[in-house]
Coordinates of C-alpha atoms in Angstrom, one line a residue:
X250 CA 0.0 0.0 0.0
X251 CA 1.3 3.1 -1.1
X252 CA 2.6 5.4 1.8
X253 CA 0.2 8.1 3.6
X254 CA -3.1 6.2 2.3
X255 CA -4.9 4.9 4.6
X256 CA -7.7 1.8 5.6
X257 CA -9.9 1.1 3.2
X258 CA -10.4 3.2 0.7
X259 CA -6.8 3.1 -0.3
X260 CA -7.8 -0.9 -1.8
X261 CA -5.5 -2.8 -2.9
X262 CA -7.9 -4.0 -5.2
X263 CA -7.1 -7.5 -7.7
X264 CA -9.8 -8.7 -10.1
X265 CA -11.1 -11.9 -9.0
X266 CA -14.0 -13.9 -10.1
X267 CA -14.6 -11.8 -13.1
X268 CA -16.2 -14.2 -15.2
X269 CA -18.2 -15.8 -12.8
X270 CA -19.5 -11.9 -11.6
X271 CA -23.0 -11.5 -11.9
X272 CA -24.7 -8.1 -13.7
X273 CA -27.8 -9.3 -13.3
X274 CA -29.7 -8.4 -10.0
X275 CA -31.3 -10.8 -7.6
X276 CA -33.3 -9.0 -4.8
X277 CA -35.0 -11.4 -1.8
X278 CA -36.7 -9.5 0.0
X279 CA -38.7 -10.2 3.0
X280 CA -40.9 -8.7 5.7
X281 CA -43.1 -5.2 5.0
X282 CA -40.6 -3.6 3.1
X283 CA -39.1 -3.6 -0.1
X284 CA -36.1 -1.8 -1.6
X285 CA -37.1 1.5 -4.0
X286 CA -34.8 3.2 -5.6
X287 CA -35.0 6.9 -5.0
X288 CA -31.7 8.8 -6.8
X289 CA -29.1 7.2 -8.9
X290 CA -25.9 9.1 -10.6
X291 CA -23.3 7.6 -13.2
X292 CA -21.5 10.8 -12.2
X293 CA -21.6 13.2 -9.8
X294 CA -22.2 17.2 -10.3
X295 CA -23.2 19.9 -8.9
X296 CA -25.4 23.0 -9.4
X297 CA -23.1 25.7 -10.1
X298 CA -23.7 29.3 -10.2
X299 CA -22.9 29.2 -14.1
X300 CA -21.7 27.3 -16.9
X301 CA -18.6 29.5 -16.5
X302 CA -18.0 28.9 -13.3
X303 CA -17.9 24.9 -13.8
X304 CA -15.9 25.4 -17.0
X305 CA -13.2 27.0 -15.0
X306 CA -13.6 24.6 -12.0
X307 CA -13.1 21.9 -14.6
X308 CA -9.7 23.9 -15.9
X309 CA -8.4 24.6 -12.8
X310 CA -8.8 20.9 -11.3
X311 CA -11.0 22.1 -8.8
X312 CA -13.4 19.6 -10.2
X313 CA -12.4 16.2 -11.3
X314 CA -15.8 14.0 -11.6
X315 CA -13.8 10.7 -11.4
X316 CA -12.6 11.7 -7.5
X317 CA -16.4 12.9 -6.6
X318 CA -17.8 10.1 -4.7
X319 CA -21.0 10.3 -2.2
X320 CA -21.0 9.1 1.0
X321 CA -23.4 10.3 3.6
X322 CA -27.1 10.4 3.6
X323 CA -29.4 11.9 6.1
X324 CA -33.0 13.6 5.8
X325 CA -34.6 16.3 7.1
X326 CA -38.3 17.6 6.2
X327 CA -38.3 17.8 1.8
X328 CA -34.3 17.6 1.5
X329 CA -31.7 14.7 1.7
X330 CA -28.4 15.7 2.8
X331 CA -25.4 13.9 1.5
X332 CA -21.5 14.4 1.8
X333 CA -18.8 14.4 -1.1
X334 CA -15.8 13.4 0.7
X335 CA -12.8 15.1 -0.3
X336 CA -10.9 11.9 -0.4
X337 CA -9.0 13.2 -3.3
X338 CA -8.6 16.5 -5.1
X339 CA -11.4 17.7 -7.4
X340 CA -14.5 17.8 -4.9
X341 CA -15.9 21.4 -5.4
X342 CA -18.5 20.9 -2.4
X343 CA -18.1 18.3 0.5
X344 CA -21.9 18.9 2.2
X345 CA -24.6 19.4 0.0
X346 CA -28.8 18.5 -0.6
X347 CA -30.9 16.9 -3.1
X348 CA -34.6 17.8 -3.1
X349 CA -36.8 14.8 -1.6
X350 CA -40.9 15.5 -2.1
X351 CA -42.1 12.2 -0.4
X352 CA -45.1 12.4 -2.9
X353 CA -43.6 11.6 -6.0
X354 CA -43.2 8.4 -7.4
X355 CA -40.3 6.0 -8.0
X356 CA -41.9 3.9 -10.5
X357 CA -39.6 4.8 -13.4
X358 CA -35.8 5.6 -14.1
X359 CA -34.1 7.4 -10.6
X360 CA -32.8 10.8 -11.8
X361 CA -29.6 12.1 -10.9
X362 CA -30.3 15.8 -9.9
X363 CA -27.0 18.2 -9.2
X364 CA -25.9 18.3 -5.8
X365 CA -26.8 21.5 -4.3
X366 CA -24.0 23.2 -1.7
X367 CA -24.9 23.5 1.7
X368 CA -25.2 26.2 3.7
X369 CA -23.1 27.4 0.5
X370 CA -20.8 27.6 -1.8
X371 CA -18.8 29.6 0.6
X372 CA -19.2 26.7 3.1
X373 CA -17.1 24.8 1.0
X374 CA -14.2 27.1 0.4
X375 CA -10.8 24.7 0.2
X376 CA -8.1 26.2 2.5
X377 CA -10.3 28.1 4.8
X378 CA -10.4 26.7 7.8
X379 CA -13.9 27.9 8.9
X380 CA -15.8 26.3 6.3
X381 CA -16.0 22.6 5.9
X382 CA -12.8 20.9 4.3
X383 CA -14.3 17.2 4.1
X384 CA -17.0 16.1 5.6
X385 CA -18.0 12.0 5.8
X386 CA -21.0 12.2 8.1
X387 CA -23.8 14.1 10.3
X388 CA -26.1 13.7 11.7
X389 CA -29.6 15.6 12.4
X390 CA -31.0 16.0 15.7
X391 CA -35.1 15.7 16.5
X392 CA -35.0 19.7 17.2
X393 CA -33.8 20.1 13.6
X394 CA -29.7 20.6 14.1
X395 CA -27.5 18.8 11.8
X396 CA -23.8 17.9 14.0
X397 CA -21.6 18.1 10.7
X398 CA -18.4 15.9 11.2
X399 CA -15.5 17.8 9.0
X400 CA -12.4 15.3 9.3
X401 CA -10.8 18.6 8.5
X402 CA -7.6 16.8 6.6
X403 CA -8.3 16.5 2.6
X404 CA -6.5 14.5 0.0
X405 CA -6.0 11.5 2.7
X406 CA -6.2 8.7 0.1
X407 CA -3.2 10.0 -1.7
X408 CA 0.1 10.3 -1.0
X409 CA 0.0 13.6 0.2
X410 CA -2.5 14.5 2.5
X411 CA -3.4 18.4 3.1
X412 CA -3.2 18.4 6.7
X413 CA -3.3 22.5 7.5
X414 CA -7.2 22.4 8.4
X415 CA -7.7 20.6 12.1
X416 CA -10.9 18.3 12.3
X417 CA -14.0 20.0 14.0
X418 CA -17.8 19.8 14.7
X419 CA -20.5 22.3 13.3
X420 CA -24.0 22.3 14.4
X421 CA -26.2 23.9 12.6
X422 CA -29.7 25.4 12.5
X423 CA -32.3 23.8 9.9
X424 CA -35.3 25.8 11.2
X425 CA -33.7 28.8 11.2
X426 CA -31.9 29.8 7.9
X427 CA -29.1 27.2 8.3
X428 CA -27.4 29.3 10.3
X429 CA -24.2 28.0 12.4
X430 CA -25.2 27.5 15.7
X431 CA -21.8 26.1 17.0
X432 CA -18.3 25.5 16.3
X433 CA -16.1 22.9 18.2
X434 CA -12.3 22.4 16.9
X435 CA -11.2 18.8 18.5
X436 CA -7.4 19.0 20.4
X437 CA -5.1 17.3 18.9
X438 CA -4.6 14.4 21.7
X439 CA -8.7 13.9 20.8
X440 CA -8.6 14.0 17.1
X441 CA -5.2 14.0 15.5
X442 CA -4.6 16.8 13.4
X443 CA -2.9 14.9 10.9
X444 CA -3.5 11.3 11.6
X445 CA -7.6 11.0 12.5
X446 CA -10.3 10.3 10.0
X447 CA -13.5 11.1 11.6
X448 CA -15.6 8.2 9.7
X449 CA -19.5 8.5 11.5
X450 CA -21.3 9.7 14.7
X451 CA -24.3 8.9 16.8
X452 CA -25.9 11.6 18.5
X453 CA -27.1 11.0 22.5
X454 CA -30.5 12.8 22.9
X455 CA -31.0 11.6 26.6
X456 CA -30.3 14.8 28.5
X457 CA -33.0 16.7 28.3
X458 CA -35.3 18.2 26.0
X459 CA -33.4 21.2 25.0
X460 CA -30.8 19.8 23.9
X461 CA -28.1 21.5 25.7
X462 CA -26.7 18.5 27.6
X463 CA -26.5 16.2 24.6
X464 CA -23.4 14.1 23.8
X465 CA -22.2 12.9 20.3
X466 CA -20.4 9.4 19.7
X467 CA -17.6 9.4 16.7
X468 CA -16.0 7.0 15.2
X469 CA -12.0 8.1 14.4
X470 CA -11.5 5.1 11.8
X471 CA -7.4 5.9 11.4
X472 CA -6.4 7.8 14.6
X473 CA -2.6 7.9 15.7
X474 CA 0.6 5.8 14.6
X475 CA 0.7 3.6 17.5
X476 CA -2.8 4.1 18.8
X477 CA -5.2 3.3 15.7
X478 CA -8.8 3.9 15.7
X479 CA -10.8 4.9 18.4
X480 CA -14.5 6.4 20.1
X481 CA -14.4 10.0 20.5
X482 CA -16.6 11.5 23.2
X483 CA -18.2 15.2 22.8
X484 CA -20.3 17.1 25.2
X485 CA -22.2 19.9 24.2
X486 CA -23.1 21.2 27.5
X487 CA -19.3 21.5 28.8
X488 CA -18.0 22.1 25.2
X489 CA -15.4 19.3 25.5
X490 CA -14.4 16.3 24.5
X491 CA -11.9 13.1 25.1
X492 CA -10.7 10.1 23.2
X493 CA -12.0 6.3 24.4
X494 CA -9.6 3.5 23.2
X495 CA -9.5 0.0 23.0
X496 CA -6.9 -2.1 20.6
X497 CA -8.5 -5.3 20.7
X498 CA -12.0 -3.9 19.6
X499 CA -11.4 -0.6 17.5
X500 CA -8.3 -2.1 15.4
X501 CA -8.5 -3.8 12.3
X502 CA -8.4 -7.6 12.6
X503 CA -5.5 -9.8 10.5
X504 CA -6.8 -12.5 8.6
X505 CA -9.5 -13.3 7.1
X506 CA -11.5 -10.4 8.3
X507 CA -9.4 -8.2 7.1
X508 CA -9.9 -9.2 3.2
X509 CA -13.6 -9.4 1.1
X510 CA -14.3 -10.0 -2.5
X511 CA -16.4 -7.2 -3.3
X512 CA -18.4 -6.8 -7.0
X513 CA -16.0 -9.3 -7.8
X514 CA -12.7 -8.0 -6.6
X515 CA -10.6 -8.8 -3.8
X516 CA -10.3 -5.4 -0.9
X517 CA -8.0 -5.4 1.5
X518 CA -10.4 -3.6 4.5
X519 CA -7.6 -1.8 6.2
X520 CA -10.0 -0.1 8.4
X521 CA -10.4 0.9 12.3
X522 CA -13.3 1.6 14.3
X523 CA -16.0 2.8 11.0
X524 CA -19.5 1.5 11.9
X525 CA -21.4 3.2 15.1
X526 CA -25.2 2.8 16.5
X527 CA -26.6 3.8 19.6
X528 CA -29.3 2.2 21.6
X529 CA -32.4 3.7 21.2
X530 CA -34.2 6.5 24.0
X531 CA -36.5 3.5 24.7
X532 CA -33.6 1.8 26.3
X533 CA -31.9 4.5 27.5
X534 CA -29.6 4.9 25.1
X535 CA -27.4 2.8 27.4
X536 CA -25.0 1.4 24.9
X537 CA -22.7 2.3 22.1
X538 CA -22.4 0.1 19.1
X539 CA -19.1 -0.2 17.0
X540 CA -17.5 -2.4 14.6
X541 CA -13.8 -2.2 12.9
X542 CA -14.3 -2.2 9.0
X543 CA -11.6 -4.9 8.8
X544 CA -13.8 -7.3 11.4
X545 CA -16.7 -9.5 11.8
X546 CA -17.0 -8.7 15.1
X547 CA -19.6 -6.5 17.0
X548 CA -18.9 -4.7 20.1
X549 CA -20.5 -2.6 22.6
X550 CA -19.2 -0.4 25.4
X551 CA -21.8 1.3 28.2
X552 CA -22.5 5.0 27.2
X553 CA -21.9 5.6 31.2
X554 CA -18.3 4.8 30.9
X555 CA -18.3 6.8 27.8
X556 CA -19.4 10.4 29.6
X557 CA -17.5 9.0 32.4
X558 CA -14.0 7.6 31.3
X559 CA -11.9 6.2 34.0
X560 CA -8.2 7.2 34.7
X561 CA -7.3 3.6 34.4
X562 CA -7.7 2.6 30.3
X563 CA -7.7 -1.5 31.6
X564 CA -11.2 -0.8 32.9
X565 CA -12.6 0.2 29.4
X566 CA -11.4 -2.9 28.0
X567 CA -12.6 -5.0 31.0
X568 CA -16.2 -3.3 30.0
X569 CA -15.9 -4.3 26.2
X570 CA -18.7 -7.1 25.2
X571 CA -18.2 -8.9 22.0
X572 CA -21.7 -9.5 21.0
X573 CA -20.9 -11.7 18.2
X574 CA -19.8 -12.2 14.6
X575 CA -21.7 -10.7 11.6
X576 CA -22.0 -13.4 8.2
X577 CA -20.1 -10.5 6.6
X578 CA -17.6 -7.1 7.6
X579 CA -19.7 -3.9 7.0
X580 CA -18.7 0.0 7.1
X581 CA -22.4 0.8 8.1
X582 CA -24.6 0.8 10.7
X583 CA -27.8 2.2 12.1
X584 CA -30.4 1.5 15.2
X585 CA -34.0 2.1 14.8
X586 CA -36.3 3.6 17.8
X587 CA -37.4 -0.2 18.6
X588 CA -33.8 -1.2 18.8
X589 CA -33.4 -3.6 15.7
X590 CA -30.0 -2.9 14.2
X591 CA -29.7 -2.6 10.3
X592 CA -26.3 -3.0 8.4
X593 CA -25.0 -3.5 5.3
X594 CA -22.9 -6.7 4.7
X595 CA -20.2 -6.4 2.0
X596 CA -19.6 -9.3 0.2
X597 CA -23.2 -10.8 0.4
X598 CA -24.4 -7.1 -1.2
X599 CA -27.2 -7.3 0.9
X600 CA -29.3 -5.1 4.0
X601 CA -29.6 -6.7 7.1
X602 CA -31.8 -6.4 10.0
X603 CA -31.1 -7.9 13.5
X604 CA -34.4 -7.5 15.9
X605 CA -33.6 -5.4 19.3
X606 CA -35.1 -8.3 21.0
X607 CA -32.8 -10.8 19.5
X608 CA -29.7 -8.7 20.5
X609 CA -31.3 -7.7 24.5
X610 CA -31.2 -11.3 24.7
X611 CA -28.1 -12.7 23.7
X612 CA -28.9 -13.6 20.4
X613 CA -26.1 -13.9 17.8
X614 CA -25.7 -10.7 15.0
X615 CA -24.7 -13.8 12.6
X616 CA -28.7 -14.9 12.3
X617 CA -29.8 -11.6 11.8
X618 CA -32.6 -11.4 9.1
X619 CA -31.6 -10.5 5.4
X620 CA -34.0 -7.8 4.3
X621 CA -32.7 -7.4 0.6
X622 CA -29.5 -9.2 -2.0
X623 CA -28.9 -6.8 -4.8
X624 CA -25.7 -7.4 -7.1
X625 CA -26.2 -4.5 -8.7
X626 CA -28.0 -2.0 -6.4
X627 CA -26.1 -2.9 -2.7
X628 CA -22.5 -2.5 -3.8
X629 CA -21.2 -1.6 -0.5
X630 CA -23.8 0.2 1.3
X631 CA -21.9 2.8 3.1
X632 CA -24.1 5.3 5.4
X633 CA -27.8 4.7 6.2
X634 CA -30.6 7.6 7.2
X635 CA -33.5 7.8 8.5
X636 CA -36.8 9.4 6.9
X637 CA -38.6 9.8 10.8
X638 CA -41.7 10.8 9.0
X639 CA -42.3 8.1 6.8
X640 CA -40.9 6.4 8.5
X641 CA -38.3 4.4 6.0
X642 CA -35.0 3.7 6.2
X643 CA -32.4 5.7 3.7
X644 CA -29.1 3.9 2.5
X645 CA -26.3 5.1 0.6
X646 CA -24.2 3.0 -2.4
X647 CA -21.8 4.1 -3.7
X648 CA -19.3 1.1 -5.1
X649 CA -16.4 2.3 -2.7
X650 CA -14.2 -1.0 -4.2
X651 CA -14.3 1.2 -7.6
X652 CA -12.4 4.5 -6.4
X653 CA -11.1 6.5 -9.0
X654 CA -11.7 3.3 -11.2
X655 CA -15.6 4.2 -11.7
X656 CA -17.3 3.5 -15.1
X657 CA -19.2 6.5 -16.1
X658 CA -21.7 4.7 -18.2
X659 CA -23.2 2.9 -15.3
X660 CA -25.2 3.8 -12.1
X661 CA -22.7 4.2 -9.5
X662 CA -24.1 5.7 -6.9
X663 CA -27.7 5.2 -5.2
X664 CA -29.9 6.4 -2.5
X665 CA -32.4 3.6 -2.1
X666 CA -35.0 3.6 0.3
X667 CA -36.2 0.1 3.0
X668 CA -40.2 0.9 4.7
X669 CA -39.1 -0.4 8.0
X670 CA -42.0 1.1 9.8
X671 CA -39.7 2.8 12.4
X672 CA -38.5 6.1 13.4
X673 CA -34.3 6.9 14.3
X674 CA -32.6 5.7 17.6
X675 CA -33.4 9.5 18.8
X676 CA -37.4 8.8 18.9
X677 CA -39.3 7.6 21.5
X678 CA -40.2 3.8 20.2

């Protein structure tokens, strides 16, 4: 793997089982729901403010389409939100929305509409340091404020990483003109400045109803040489944040769980702590869910040792609970408000559903139901959503084994839609 490129993404992908690969789509699905296909892009662009303006984008290398990928999906009254990571140069806008008008059909072909900048194009300014540099995830709390994770650090699957922006969270306002509500700029011995990769967070909604005395869960997928990947811990209502680690269960596994054969190719999964769900307000919220992308293995840590870390580390992994092997890895994971636990599994291209009961009781994550197998349409389903008043369940593909490598005459990327009948982790069951 070439230096300074990091888990995943960075694939060291060989062709394998090409002519057995299927291009043909088999779906089983089972229960209530079935998969609809809402958006779908070959290639992803944005609305611009002019032809001009794109054309010079385009001749400046500010926009590349072959390094825009999407990656995050989250919704919010008649918009879904997604995120253009900046992975690699070329991605003009990193947080964006699509419009969403739950009315309209999905009968025939998805369109592809442009992604539209959010707050704004001056959001999105590269090199300022107060707009948003790269951002993988967010997520958007029941009083309407979207937590925007920027990993701050762009260009971190190449070999030269712009490290001169440091990672930080951004709340902002959706009922009241998208305004900024709040910055916080990690420390560096919480989020490395040049190391992390802030991959997904989980918002804690237990502390009151005006949401002052919230936490938020993150997931730093690459942290520090020596350290790896751990849970960082932020507190609105003190403004600060620490770092919760574990080797054994936020560290990408050797092995076989380290290695899947994805779309037909073979990906080295060189991934820390990615996936992250929370137990839902009905429980408490009284665990934190987290799986290495290079791992089979579930894990769950109380949320009270979280907001509470002791000064001795041994006791965090004393409190670990592996809760059991998944049929496949996966770099996504949600947890609706009844507790069942939805993720994607990688080389089975498939949507899974494991029942809260099931997991309250011991049950095994490996027997969790298979909601939907789609060769074609769940090519490593990588962030999930939640429409609360619908009440369906939102998942992003995006192909990830194809970086850079995309063919721009098919779909690759798709926000599909599951009726699970269900609202978020955050909602009262």
């Amino acid at each position: 793997m070439a230096r300074g490129v990091p888990w995943t993404w960075s694939l060291a992908l060989t062709l394998l089982l090409a002519a057995t690969w299927r291009n043909w789509v088999e779906t089983a699905e089972t229960g209530k729901g079935s998969l609809e296909e809402v958006y779908g892009w070959k290639v992803v662009d944005y609305a611009w403010p002019s032809e001009e303006s794109r054309n010079a984008a385009l001749a400046r290398g500010d926009y590349i389409p072959n390094n825009n990928v999407i990656a995050g999906i989250k919704v919010w009254g008649e918009r879904l939100y997604v995120t253009a990571p900046r992975w690699h140069p070329g991605a003009p806008s990193t947080l964006n929305w699509v419009p969403y008008n739950f009315s309209e059909g999905f009968g025939g072909p998805p369109l592809s509409p442009p992604l539209n900048p959010f707050p704004s194009w001056e959001m999105q300014e590269i090199g300022n340091c107060s707009a948003f540099q790269f951002v993988q995830s967010m997520e958007i709390d029941p009083l309407g404020r979207m937590w925007a994770l920027d990993v701050g650090r762009r260009n971190i699957f190449t070999d030269t990483p712009d490290n001169s922006c440091p990672p930080k969270l951004v709340l902002l306002d959706l009922k009241q003109d998208n305004r900024v509500l709040h910055t916080f700029v990690f420390p560096d011995d919480v989020a490395s400045h040049t190391h992390s990769f802030l991959n997904d967070l989980v918002v804690d909604v237990s502390g009151g109803g005006d949401g002052s005395d919230w936490y938020a869960y993150i997931s730093d997928a690459e942290g520090s040489p020596g350290s790896g990947g751990g849970i960082i811990v932020y507190h609105l209502g003190s403004n600060k944040a620490w770092r919760v680690s574990d080797k054994a269960s936020m560290n990408v596994e050797s092995g076989a769980a380290s290695t899947a054969v994805i779309g037909g190719q073979i990906c080295r999964l060189n991934g820390n702590v990615a996936d992250i769900g929370l137990a839902p307000l009905a429980e408490g919220t009284n665990n934190l869910f987290y799986a290495p992308l290079g791992s089979f293995n579930l894990y769950s840590l109380p949320t009270s040792l979280l907001k509470n870390p002791p000064t001795d580390p041994l006791e965090i992994s004393r409190a670990v609970i592996n809760m059991g092997q998944r049929t496949s890895q996966s770099d996504s994971m949600a947890v609706d408000s009844t507790g069942a636990s939805y993720f994607g599994l990688l080389d089975q291209d498939a949507l899974a559903r494991w029942p809260g009961e099931a997991r309250i009781t011991q049950g095994d994550p490996s027997q969790a139901e298979i909601l939907a197998v789609d060769h074609v349409r769940l090519l490593w389903i990588n962030k999930f959503g939640f429409d609360n008043t619908n009440k369906y369940l939102f998942m992003l593909t995006n192909r990830a084994h194809m970086l850079q490598r995309y063919n721009f005459s098919e779909v690759n990327f798709r926000l599909l839609r599951y009726k699970i009948y269900a609202r978020s982790y955050m909602y009262p069951a």
